[in-house]
Amino acid sequence: MDSSSLINCEMENQGQKRRYEDNQEISIYDYYSDSAQIETLEFQRLKEENEAFRKENQMLKDSEWKLKESLKCYELMADRSCCSGTNLEKDEQIENLKKEMEELKSAFWKSLAEQIRMKKDLEESEETRKDAERAILMLHEQLAKERARSASLEQELEEEIEDLVEKLEKSDEALKEVNKKMKELEDSSYRFKNRQVKRKLFKEMDDALEFGDDEEEEEVKKKIKIMDILFENRGSDDEL
Protein backbone atom coordinates (compact mmCIF):
# COMPACT_ATOMS: atom_id res chain seq x y z
CA MET A 1 0.00 0.00 0.00
CA ASP A 2 1.48 3.41 -1.04
CA SER A 3 1.38 6.61 1.05
CA SER A 4 -1.71 8.09 -0.68
CA SER A 5 -3.75 4.91 -0.14
CA LEU A 6 -2.76 4.83 3.52
CA ILE A 7 -3.83 8.46 4.02
CA ASN A 8 -7.17 7.89 2.29
CA CYS A 9 -7.85 4.83 4.46
CA GLU A 10 -7.07 6.73 7.67
CA MET A 11 -9.23 9.71 6.68
CA GLU A 12 -12.17 7.43 5.77
CA ASN A 13 -11.96 5.67 9.16
CA GLN A 14 -11.81 9.06 10.87
CA GLY A 15 -14.91 10.26 8.98
CA GLN A 16 -16.91 7.13 9.88
CA LYS A 17 -15.97 7.51 13.53
CA ARG A 18 -17.03 11.18 13.54
CA ARG A 19 -20.41 10.36 11.91
CA TYR A 20 -21.04 7.61 14.47
CA GLU A 21 -20.27 9.94 17.43
CA ASP A 22 -22.44 12.71 15.95
CA ASN A 23 -25.39 10.28 15.54
CA GLN A 24 -24.99 9.15 19.16
CA GLU A 25 -24.89 12.76 20.39
CA ILE A 26 -28.04 13.70 18.39
CA SER A 27 -30.05 10.67 19.65
CA ILE A 28 -29.14 11.32 23.33
CA TYR A 29 -29.87 15.05 23.02
CA ASP A 30 -33.28 14.38 21.35
CA TYR A 31 -34.21 11.97 24.15
CA TYR A 32 -33.53 14.49 26.93
CA SER A 33 -35.07 17.35 24.95
CA ASP A 34 -38.34 15.40 24.43
CA SER A 35 -38.43 14.47 28.14
CA ALA A 36 -37.95 18.10 29.15
CA GLN A 37 -40.72 19.22 26.78
CA ILE A 38 -43.16 16.63 28.21
CA GLU A 39 -42.31 17.71 31.77
CA THR A 40 -42.89 21.37 30.83
CA LEU A 41 -46.34 20.59 29.38
CA GLU A 42 -47.29 18.58 32.47
CA PHE A 43 -46.10 21.42 34.71
CA GLN A 44 -48.24 23.90 32.73
CA ARG A 45 -51.32 21.64 32.99
CA LEU A 46 -50.95 21.26 36.75
CA LYS A 47 -50.47 25.01 37.09
CA GLU A 48 -53.72 25.71 35.20
CA GLU A 49 -55.64 23.18 37.31
CA ASN A 50 -54.25 24.72 40.49
CA GLU A 51 -55.43 28.16 39.35
CA ALA A 52 -58.94 26.78 38.70
CA PHE A 53 -59.08 25.22 42.18
CA ARG A 54 -57.85 28.47 43.70
CA LYS A 55 -60.71 30.40 42.08
CA GLU A 56 -63.23 27.78 43.17
CA ASN A 57 -61.88 27.94 46.72
CA GLN A 58 -62.29 31.73 46.74
CA MET A 59 -65.88 31.37 45.56
CA LEU A 60 -66.55 28.89 48.37
CA LYS A 61 -65.03 31.27 50.90
CA ASP A 62 -67.22 34.10 49.58
CA SER A 63 -70.32 31.90 49.76
CA GLU A 64 -69.44 30.84 53.29
CA TRP A 65 -69.08 34.45 54.34
CA LYS A 66 -72.45 35.35 52.81
CA LEU A 67 -74.10 32.40 54.55
CA LYS A 68 -72.61 33.42 57.86
CA GLU A 69 -73.96 36.93 57.40
CA SER A 70 -77.38 35.57 56.41
CA LEU A 71 -77.34 33.21 59.38
CA LYS A 72 -76.62 36.09 61.72
CA CYS A 73 -79.54 38.00 60.27
CA TYR A 74 -81.89 35.03 60.59
CA GLU A 75 -80.72 34.32 64.12
CA LEU A 76 -81.34 37.94 64.99
CA MET A 77 -84.77 37.72 63.43
CA ALA A 78 -85.39 34.45 65.27
CA ASP A 79 -84.50 36.09 68.58
CA ARG A 80 -86.91 38.89 67.82
CA SER A 81 -89.55 36.34 66.80
CA CYS A 82 -89.10 34.52 70.12
CA CYS A 83 -89.98 37.73 71.87
CA SER A 84 -93.15 38.06 69.86
CA GLY A 85 -93.84 34.35 69.53
CA THR A 86 -92.56 31.16 67.89
CA ASN A 87 -91.93 31.45 64.15
CA LEU A 88 -91.66 27.92 62.71
CA GLU A 89 -90.99 29.12 59.18
CA LYS A 90 -87.98 31.16 60.27
CA ASP A 91 -86.62 28.27 62.31
CA GLU A 92 -86.90 25.99 59.30
CA GLN A 93 -85.07 28.50 57.12
CA ILE A 94 -82.33 28.80 59.72
CA GLU A 95 -81.92 25.01 59.87
CA ASN A 96 -81.76 24.82 56.07
CA LEU A 97 -79.14 27.53 56.03
CA LYS A 98 -77.12 25.67 58.65
CA LYS A 99 -77.23 22.47 56.57
CA GLU A 100 -76.23 24.39 53.45
CA MET A 101 -73.40 25.97 55.40
CA GLU A 102 -72.18 22.54 56.57
CA GLU A 103 -72.28 21.29 52.97
CA LEU A 104 -70.31 24.30 51.82
CA LYS A 105 -67.79 23.73 54.61
CA SER A 106 -67.43 20.09 53.55
CA ALA A 107 -66.95 21.15 49.92
CA PHE A 108 -64.47 23.77 51.05
CA TRP A 109 -62.32 21.25 52.94
CA LYS A 110 -62.46 18.83 50.01
CA SER A 111 -61.36 21.61 47.69
CA LEU A 112 -58.61 22.57 50.11
CA ALA A 113 -57.38 18.96 50.27
CA GLU A 114 -57.42 18.79 46.46
CA GLN A 115 -55.47 22.04 46.26
CA ILE A 116 -52.88 20.67 48.69
CA ARG A 117 -52.56 17.57 46.53
CA MET A 118 -52.28 19.67 43.38
CA LYS A 119 -49.65 21.86 45.04
CA LYS A 120 -47.65 18.77 45.96
CA ASP A 121 -47.93 17.42 42.41
CA LEU A 122 -46.93 20.83 41.09
CA GLU A 123 -43.85 20.92 43.33
CA GLU A 124 -42.90 17.38 42.27
CA SER A 125 -43.38 18.31 38.62
CA GLU A 126 -41.25 21.42 39.11
CA GLU A 127 -38.52 19.33 40.74
CA THR A 128 -38.71 16.80 37.89
CA ARG A 129 -38.42 19.63 35.37
CA LYS A 130 -35.38 21.00 37.20
CA ASP A 131 -33.84 17.51 37.23
CA ALA A 132 -34.40 17.27 33.47
CA GLU A 133 -32.81 20.70 32.96
CA ARG A 134 -29.82 19.67 35.09
CA ALA A 135 -29.52 16.43 33.12
CA ILE A 136 -29.58 18.34 29.83
CA LEU A 137 -26.97 20.79 31.15
CA MET A 138 -24.74 17.90 32.22
CA LEU A 139 -25.27 16.33 28.79
CA HIS A 140 -24.20 19.55 27.08
CA GLU A 141 -21.08 19.69 29.25
CA GLN A 142 -20.31 16.04 28.51
CA LEU A 143 -20.82 16.58 24.78
CA ALA A 144 -18.52 19.62 24.90
CA LYS A 145 -15.84 17.52 26.61
CA GLU A 146 -16.32 14.71 24.07
CA ARG A 147 -16.03 17.18 21.19
CA ALA A 148 -12.85 18.63 22.71
CA ARG A 149 -11.42 15.14 23.22
CA SER A 150 -12.42 14.15 19.68
CA ALA A 151 -10.78 17.31 18.30
CA SER A 152 -7.61 16.52 20.26
CA LEU A 153 -7.57 12.93 18.97
CA GLU A 154 -8.19 14.19 15.45
CA GLN A 155 -5.27 16.61 15.76
CA GLU A 156 -3.02 13.83 17.05
CA LEU A 157 -4.12 11.56 14.21
CA GLU A 158 -3.43 14.26 11.62
CA GLU A 159 0.03 14.82 13.11
CA GLU A 160 0.73 11.07 13.03
CA ILE A 161 -0.41 10.92 9.40
CA GLU A 162 1.80 13.88 8.51
CA ASP A 163 4.77 12.21 10.24
CA LEU A 164 4.04 8.97 8.41
CA VAL A 165 3.80 10.74 5.06
CA GLU A 166 7.05 12.56 5.77
CA LYS A 167 8.79 9.29 6.66
CA LEU A 168 7.41 7.62 3.54
CA GLU A 169 8.61 10.51 1.38
CA LYS A 170 12.05 10.30 2.96
CA SER A 171 12.03 6.54 2.46
CA ASP A 172 11.10 6.99 -1.22
CA GLU A 173 13.90 9.52 -1.66
CA ALA A 174 16.39 7.21 0.06
CA LEU A 175 15.28 4.30 -2.11
CA LYS A 176 15.68 6.39 -5.27
CA GLU A 177 19.15 7.42 -4.12
CA VAL A 178 20.12 3.77 -3.49
CA ASN A 179 18.80 2.74 -6.91
CA LYS A 180 20.73 5.58 -8.50
CA LYS A 181 23.97 4.55 -6.80
CA MET A 182 23.42 0.89 -7.73
CA LYS A 183 22.86 1.95 -11.37
CA GLU A 184 26.03 4.01 -11.33
CA LEU A 185 27.95 1.12 -9.79
CA GLU A 186 26.54 -1.29 -12.35
CA ASP A 187 27.46 1.02 -15.24
CA SER A 188 30.94 1.51 -13.83
CA SER A 189 31.40 -2.24 -13.43
CA TYR A 190 30.12 -2.87 -16.95
CA ARG A 191 32.47 -0.27 -18.47
CA PHE A 192 35.42 -1.67 -16.53
CA LYS A 193 34.65 -5.20 -17.70
CA ASN A 194 34.32 -4.08 -21.31
CA ARG A 195 37.65 -2.24 -21.14
CA GLN A 196 39.26 -5.45 -19.93
CA VAL A 197 37.70 -7.41 -22.79
CA LYS A 198 38.72 -4.73 -25.27
CA ARG A 199 42.36 -4.80 -24.06
CA LYS A 200 42.32 -8.59 -24.34
CA LEU A 201 41.02 -8.47 -27.92
CA PHE A 202 43.52 -5.78 -28.96
CA LYS A 203 46.30 -7.92 -27.51
CA GLU A 204 45.01 -10.85 -29.57
CA MET A 205 44.97 -8.56 -32.63
CA ASP A 206 48.61 -7.58 -32.01
CA ASP A 207 49.59 -11.24 -31.68
CA ALA A 208 47.66 -12.14 -34.85
CA LEU A 209 49.33 -9.34 -36.79
CA GLU A 210 52.76 -10.30 -35.51
CA PHE A 211 52.61 -14.07 -35.37
CA GLY A 212 49.34 -15.21 -36.92
CA ASP A 213 47.93 -15.55 -40.39
CA ASP A 214 45.12 -13.74 -42.17
CA GLU A 215 42.48 -16.12 -40.82
CA GLU A 216 43.40 -15.40 -37.21
CA GLU A 217 43.44 -11.67 -37.93
CA GLU A 218 39.92 -11.79 -39.42
CA GLU A 219 38.69 -13.80 -36.43
CA VAL A 220 39.98 -11.17 -34.00
CA LYS A 221 38.41 -8.32 -36.04
CA LYS A 222 35.12 -10.18 -35.99
CA LYS A 223 35.30 -10.46 -32.18
CA ILE A 224 36.02 -6.73 -31.86
CA LYS A 225 32.93 -5.86 -33.96
CA ILE A 226 30.80 -8.22 -31.90
CA MET A 227 32.15 -6.62 -28.70
CA ASP A 228 31.22 -3.12 -29.94
CA ILE A 229 27.68 -4.29 -30.69
CA LEU A 230 27.36 -5.96 -27.29
CA PHE A 231 28.69 -2.85 -25.53
CA GLU A 232 26.10 -0.65 -27.23
CA ASN A 233 23.29 -3.09 -26.27
CA ARG A 234 24.72 -3.85 -22.80
CA GLY A 235 25.07 -7.50 -23.65
CA SER A 236 27.38 -10.09 -22.04
CA ASP A 237 30.88 -10.76 -23.28
CA ASP A 238 30.31 -14.48 -22.75
CA GLU A 239 29.21 -14.60 -26.40
CA LEU A 240 32.76 -13.78 -27.56
Tab-separated table of C-alpha atoms in Angstrom:
chain	number	residue	atom	x	y	z
A	1	MET	CA	0.000	0.000	0.000
A	2	ASP	CA	1.484	3.410	-1.042
A	3	SER	CA	1.384	6.605	1.045
A	4	SER	CA	-1.707	8.094	-0.676
A	5	SER	CA	-3.753	4.912	-0.142
A	6	LEU	CA	-2.759	4.828	3.522
A	7	ILE	CA	-3.825	8.459	4.023
A	8	ASN	CA	-7.172	7.886	2.290
A	9	CYS	CA	-7.846	4.833	4.462
A	10	GLU	CA	-7.072	6.733	7.671
A	11	MET	CA	-9.225	9.710	6.678
A	12	GLU	CA	-12.167	7.426	5.774
A	13	ASN	CA	-11.965	5.674	9.163
A	14	GLN	CA	-11.810	9.058	10.867
A	15	GLY	CA	-14.915	10.257	8.976
A	16	GLN	CA	-16.906	7.126	9.879
A	17	LYS	CA	-15.970	7.513	13.534
A	18	ARG	CA	-17.033	11.175	13.539
A	19	ARG	CA	-20.408	10.361	11.905
A	20	TYR	CA	-21.036	7.606	14.473
A	21	GLU	CA	-20.266	9.943	17.428
A	22	ASP	CA	-22.444	12.710	15.954
A	23	ASN	CA	-25.389	10.281	15.535
A	24	GLN	CA	-24.992	9.153	19.156
A	25	GLU	CA	-24.891	12.763	20.389
A	26	ILE	CA	-28.038	13.697	18.393
A	27	SER	CA	-30.049	10.672	19.652
A	28	ILE	CA	-29.140	11.317	23.327
A	29	TYR	CA	-29.867	15.050	23.017
A	30	ASP	CA	-33.279	14.382	21.350
A	31	TYR	CA	-34.209	11.966	24.155
A	32	TYR	CA	-33.530	14.488	26.926
A	33	SER	CA	-35.071	17.352	24.951
A	34	ASP	CA	-38.338	15.399	24.431
A	35	SER	CA	-38.433	14.471	28.136
A	36	ALA	CA	-37.948	18.096	29.150
A	37	GLN	CA	-40.720	19.216	26.782
A	38	ILE	CA	-43.161	16.630	28.209
A	39	GLU	CA	-42.312	17.710	31.773
A	40	THR	CA	-42.889	21.367	30.833
A	41	LEU	CA	-46.342	20.593	29.376
A	42	GLU	CA	-47.292	18.577	32.471
A	43	PHE	CA	-46.104	21.418	34.706
A	44	GLN	CA	-48.242	23.902	32.735
A	45	ARG	CA	-51.319	21.639	32.987
A	46	LEU	CA	-50.947	21.264	36.754
A	47	LYS	CA	-50.467	25.008	37.090
A	48	GLU	CA	-53.722	25.710	35.202
A	49	GLU	CA	-55.645	23.181	37.313
A	50	ASN	CA	-54.254	24.716	40.490
A	51	GLU	CA	-55.432	28.159	39.350
A	52	ALA	CA	-58.935	26.785	38.701
A	53	PHE	CA	-59.079	25.223	42.178
A	54	ARG	CA	-57.845	28.472	43.701
A	55	LYS	CA	-60.710	30.404	42.075
A	56	GLU	CA	-63.234	27.783	43.174
A	57	ASN	CA	-61.881	27.942	46.718
A	58	GLN	CA	-62.286	31.726	46.738
A	59	MET	CA	-65.877	31.366	45.559
A	60	LEU	CA	-66.550	28.895	48.371
A	61	LYS	CA	-65.032	31.272	50.896
A	62	ASP	CA	-67.224	34.103	49.585
A	63	SER	CA	-70.320	31.901	49.761
A	64	GLU	CA	-69.444	30.836	53.294
A	65	TRP	CA	-69.078	34.450	54.342
A	66	LYS	CA	-72.453	35.349	52.806
A	67	LEU	CA	-74.098	32.404	54.546
A	68	LYS	CA	-72.614	33.417	57.864
A	69	GLU	CA	-73.962	36.926	57.400
A	70	SER	CA	-77.382	35.573	56.414
A	71	LEU	CA	-77.344	33.212	59.383
A	72	LYS	CA	-76.620	36.089	61.722
A	73	CYS	CA	-79.544	38.003	60.268
A	74	TYR	CA	-81.895	35.033	60.589
A	75	GLU	CA	-80.718	34.317	64.125
A	76	LEU	CA	-81.341	37.941	64.990
A	77	MET	CA	-84.767	37.720	63.431
A	78	ALA	CA	-85.394	34.455	65.275
A	79	ASP	CA	-84.502	36.094	68.575
A	80	ARG	CA	-86.907	38.885	67.820
A	81	SER	CA	-89.545	36.336	66.802
A	82	CYS	CA	-89.104	34.523	70.123
A	83	CYS	CA	-89.976	37.729	71.875
A	84	SER	CA	-93.155	38.062	69.864
A	85	GLY	CA	-93.843	34.348	69.533
A	86	THR	CA	-92.558	31.158	67.886
A	87	ASN	CA	-91.927	31.447	64.149
A	88	LEU	CA	-91.660	27.922	62.713
A	89	GLU	CA	-90.991	29.116	59.180
A	90	LYS	CA	-87.976	31.159	60.272
A	91	ASP	CA	-86.622	28.272	62.314
A	92	GLU	CA	-86.903	25.991	59.302
A	93	GLN	CA	-85.072	28.503	57.121
A	94	ILE	CA	-82.331	28.799	59.716
A	95	GLU	CA	-81.921	25.008	59.866
A	96	ASN	CA	-81.756	24.820	56.073
A	97	LEU	CA	-79.137	27.533	56.025
A	98	LYS	CA	-77.121	25.674	58.654
A	99	LYS	CA	-77.231	22.472	56.571
A	100	GLU	CA	-76.226	24.394	53.453
A	101	MET	CA	-73.400	25.968	55.404
A	102	GLU	CA	-72.183	22.543	56.565
A	103	GLU	CA	-72.277	21.285	52.970
A	104	LEU	CA	-70.309	24.296	51.824
A	105	LYS	CA	-67.791	23.731	54.608
A	106	SER	CA	-67.428	20.093	53.548
A	107	ALA	CA	-66.954	21.153	49.917
A	108	PHE	CA	-64.473	23.775	51.053
A	109	TRP	CA	-62.324	21.253	52.936
A	110	LYS	CA	-62.460	18.828	50.009
A	111	SER	CA	-61.365	21.614	47.693
A	112	LEU	CA	-58.607	22.567	50.114
A	113	ALA	CA	-57.380	18.957	50.268
A	114	GLU	CA	-57.421	18.792	46.463
A	115	GLN	CA	-55.471	22.038	46.260
A	116	ILE	CA	-52.877	20.672	48.690
A	117	ARG	CA	-52.555	17.567	46.527
A	118	MET	CA	-52.281	19.674	43.384
A	119	LYS	CA	-49.654	21.862	45.037
A	120	LYS	CA	-47.645	18.775	45.962
A	121	ASP	CA	-47.930	17.422	42.406
A	122	LEU	CA	-46.925	20.834	41.090
A	123	GLU	CA	-43.854	20.916	43.328
A	124	GLU	CA	-42.898	17.377	42.275
A	125	SER	CA	-43.381	18.310	38.619
A	126	GLU	CA	-41.254	21.416	39.111
A	127	GLU	CA	-38.516	19.331	40.744
A	128	THR	CA	-38.713	16.801	37.891
A	129	ARG	CA	-38.421	19.631	35.372
A	130	LYS	CA	-35.377	20.996	37.203
A	131	ASP	CA	-33.839	17.507	37.234
A	132	ALA	CA	-34.401	17.273	33.474
A	133	GLU	CA	-32.813	20.696	32.961
A	134	ARG	CA	-29.821	19.675	35.087
A	135	ALA	CA	-29.520	16.427	33.120
A	136	ILE	CA	-29.577	18.340	29.828
A	137	LEU	CA	-26.972	20.787	31.154
A	138	MET	CA	-24.742	17.896	32.219
A	139	LEU	CA	-25.272	16.327	28.794
A	140	HIS	CA	-24.198	19.553	27.077
A	141	GLU	CA	-21.082	19.686	29.249
A	142	GLN	CA	-20.312	16.040	28.507
A	143	LEU	CA	-20.822	16.583	24.781
A	144	ALA	CA	-18.525	19.619	24.900
A	145	LYS	CA	-15.839	17.518	26.610
A	146	GLU	CA	-16.322	14.711	24.066
A	147	ARG	CA	-16.029	17.178	21.193
A	148	ALA	CA	-12.852	18.631	22.713
A	149	ARG	CA	-11.417	15.142	23.220
A	150	SER	CA	-12.417	14.153	19.681
A	151	ALA	CA	-10.776	17.307	18.304
A	152	SER	CA	-7.609	16.516	20.265
A	153	LEU	CA	-7.565	12.931	18.974
A	154	GLU	CA	-8.191	14.189	15.446
A	155	GLN	CA	-5.272	16.608	15.758
A	156	GLU	CA	-3.016	13.833	17.049
A	157	LEU	CA	-4.125	11.561	14.211
A	158	GLU	CA	-3.432	14.264	11.623
A	159	GLU	CA	0.026	14.822	13.107
A	160	GLU	CA	0.730	11.072	13.030
A	161	ILE	CA	-0.411	10.921	9.402
A	162	GLU	CA	1.802	13.883	8.514
A	163	ASP	CA	4.769	12.211	10.239
A	164	LEU	CA	4.043	8.968	8.410
A	165	VAL	CA	3.801	10.740	5.057
A	166	GLU	CA	7.050	12.564	5.766
A	167	LYS	CA	8.786	9.290	6.660
A	168	LEU	CA	7.408	7.621	3.537
A	169	GLU	CA	8.608	10.507	1.380
A	170	LYS	CA	12.054	10.304	2.955
A	171	SER	CA	12.030	6.543	2.459
A	172	ASP	CA	11.101	6.990	-1.218
A	173	GLU	CA	13.897	9.523	-1.664
A	174	ALA	CA	16.389	7.214	0.064
A	175	LEU	CA	15.276	4.295	-2.112
A	176	LYS	CA	15.679	6.391	-5.268
A	177	GLU	CA	19.149	7.419	-4.118
A	178	VAL	CA	20.121	3.773	-3.489
A	179	ASN	CA	18.799	2.737	-6.910
A	180	LYS	CA	20.730	5.584	-8.499
A	181	LYS	CA	23.970	4.549	-6.802
A	182	MET	CA	23.422	0.892	-7.728
A	183	LYS	CA	22.860	1.948	-11.366
A	184	GLU	CA	26.033	4.009	-11.327
A	185	LEU	CA	27.953	1.120	-9.789
A	186	GLU	CA	26.541	-1.295	-12.352
A	187	ASP	CA	27.462	1.023	-15.237
A	188	SER	CA	30.939	1.509	-13.833
A	189	SER	CA	31.401	-2.244	-13.433
A	190	TYR	CA	30.118	-2.869	-16.948
A	191	ARG	CA	32.468	-0.274	-18.468
A	192	PHE	CA	35.417	-1.671	-16.531
A	193	LYS	CA	34.654	-5.197	-17.700
A	194	ASN	CA	34.315	-4.084	-21.310
A	195	ARG	CA	37.651	-2.242	-21.136
A	196	GLN	CA	39.262	-5.449	-19.929
A	197	VAL	CA	37.701	-7.411	-22.789
A	198	LYS	CA	38.718	-4.728	-25.267
A	199	ARG	CA	42.360	-4.805	-24.063
A	200	LYS	CA	42.318	-8.587	-24.336
A	201	LEU	CA	41.021	-8.467	-27.918
A	202	PHE	CA	43.520	-5.779	-28.964
A	203	LYS	CA	46.296	-7.918	-27.510
A	204	GLU	CA	45.015	-10.849	-29.574
A	205	MET	CA	44.970	-8.557	-32.630
A	206	ASP	CA	48.605	-7.583	-32.012
A	207	ASP	CA	49.588	-11.242	-31.677
A	208	ALA	CA	47.663	-12.136	-34.851
A	209	LEU	CA	49.335	-9.338	-36.793
A	210	GLU	CA	52.757	-10.302	-35.513
A	211	PHE	CA	52.614	-14.074	-35.371
A	212	GLY	CA	49.338	-15.215	-36.924
A	213	ASP	CA	47.927	-15.551	-40.393
A	214	ASP	CA	45.120	-13.744	-42.173
A	215	GLU	CA	42.477	-16.117	-40.821
A	216	GLU	CA	43.400	-15.400	-37.207
A	217	GLU	CA	43.439	-11.670	-37.927
A	218	GLU	CA	39.923	-11.791	-39.422
A	219	GLU	CA	38.686	-13.798	-36.432
A	220	VAL	CA	39.979	-11.172	-33.997
A	221	LYS	CA	38.414	-8.320	-36.043
A	222	LYS	CA	35.120	-10.181	-35.987
A	223	LYS	CA	35.295	-10.463	-32.179
A	224	ILE	CA	36.017	-6.730	-31.859
A	225	LYS	CA	32.934	-5.861	-33.965
A	226	ILE	CA	30.799	-8.216	-31.896
A	227	MET	CA	32.151	-6.618	-28.704
A	228	ASP	CA	31.222	-3.118	-29.937
A	229	ILE	CA	27.683	-4.292	-30.685
A	230	LEU	CA	27.356	-5.959	-27.294
A	231	PHE	CA	28.689	-2.852	-25.531
A	232	GLU	CA	26.097	-0.652	-27.229
A	233	ASN	CA	23.290	-3.089	-26.274
A	234	ARG	CA	24.717	-3.851	-22.797
A	235	GLY	CA	25.070	-7.501	-23.652
A	236	SER	CA	27.381	-10.087	-22.038
A	237	ASP	CA	30.882	-10.759	-23.277
A	238	ASP	CA	30.313	-14.480	-22.751
A	239	GLU	CA	29.210	-14.601	-26.399
A	240	LEU	CA	32.762	-13.785	-27.563
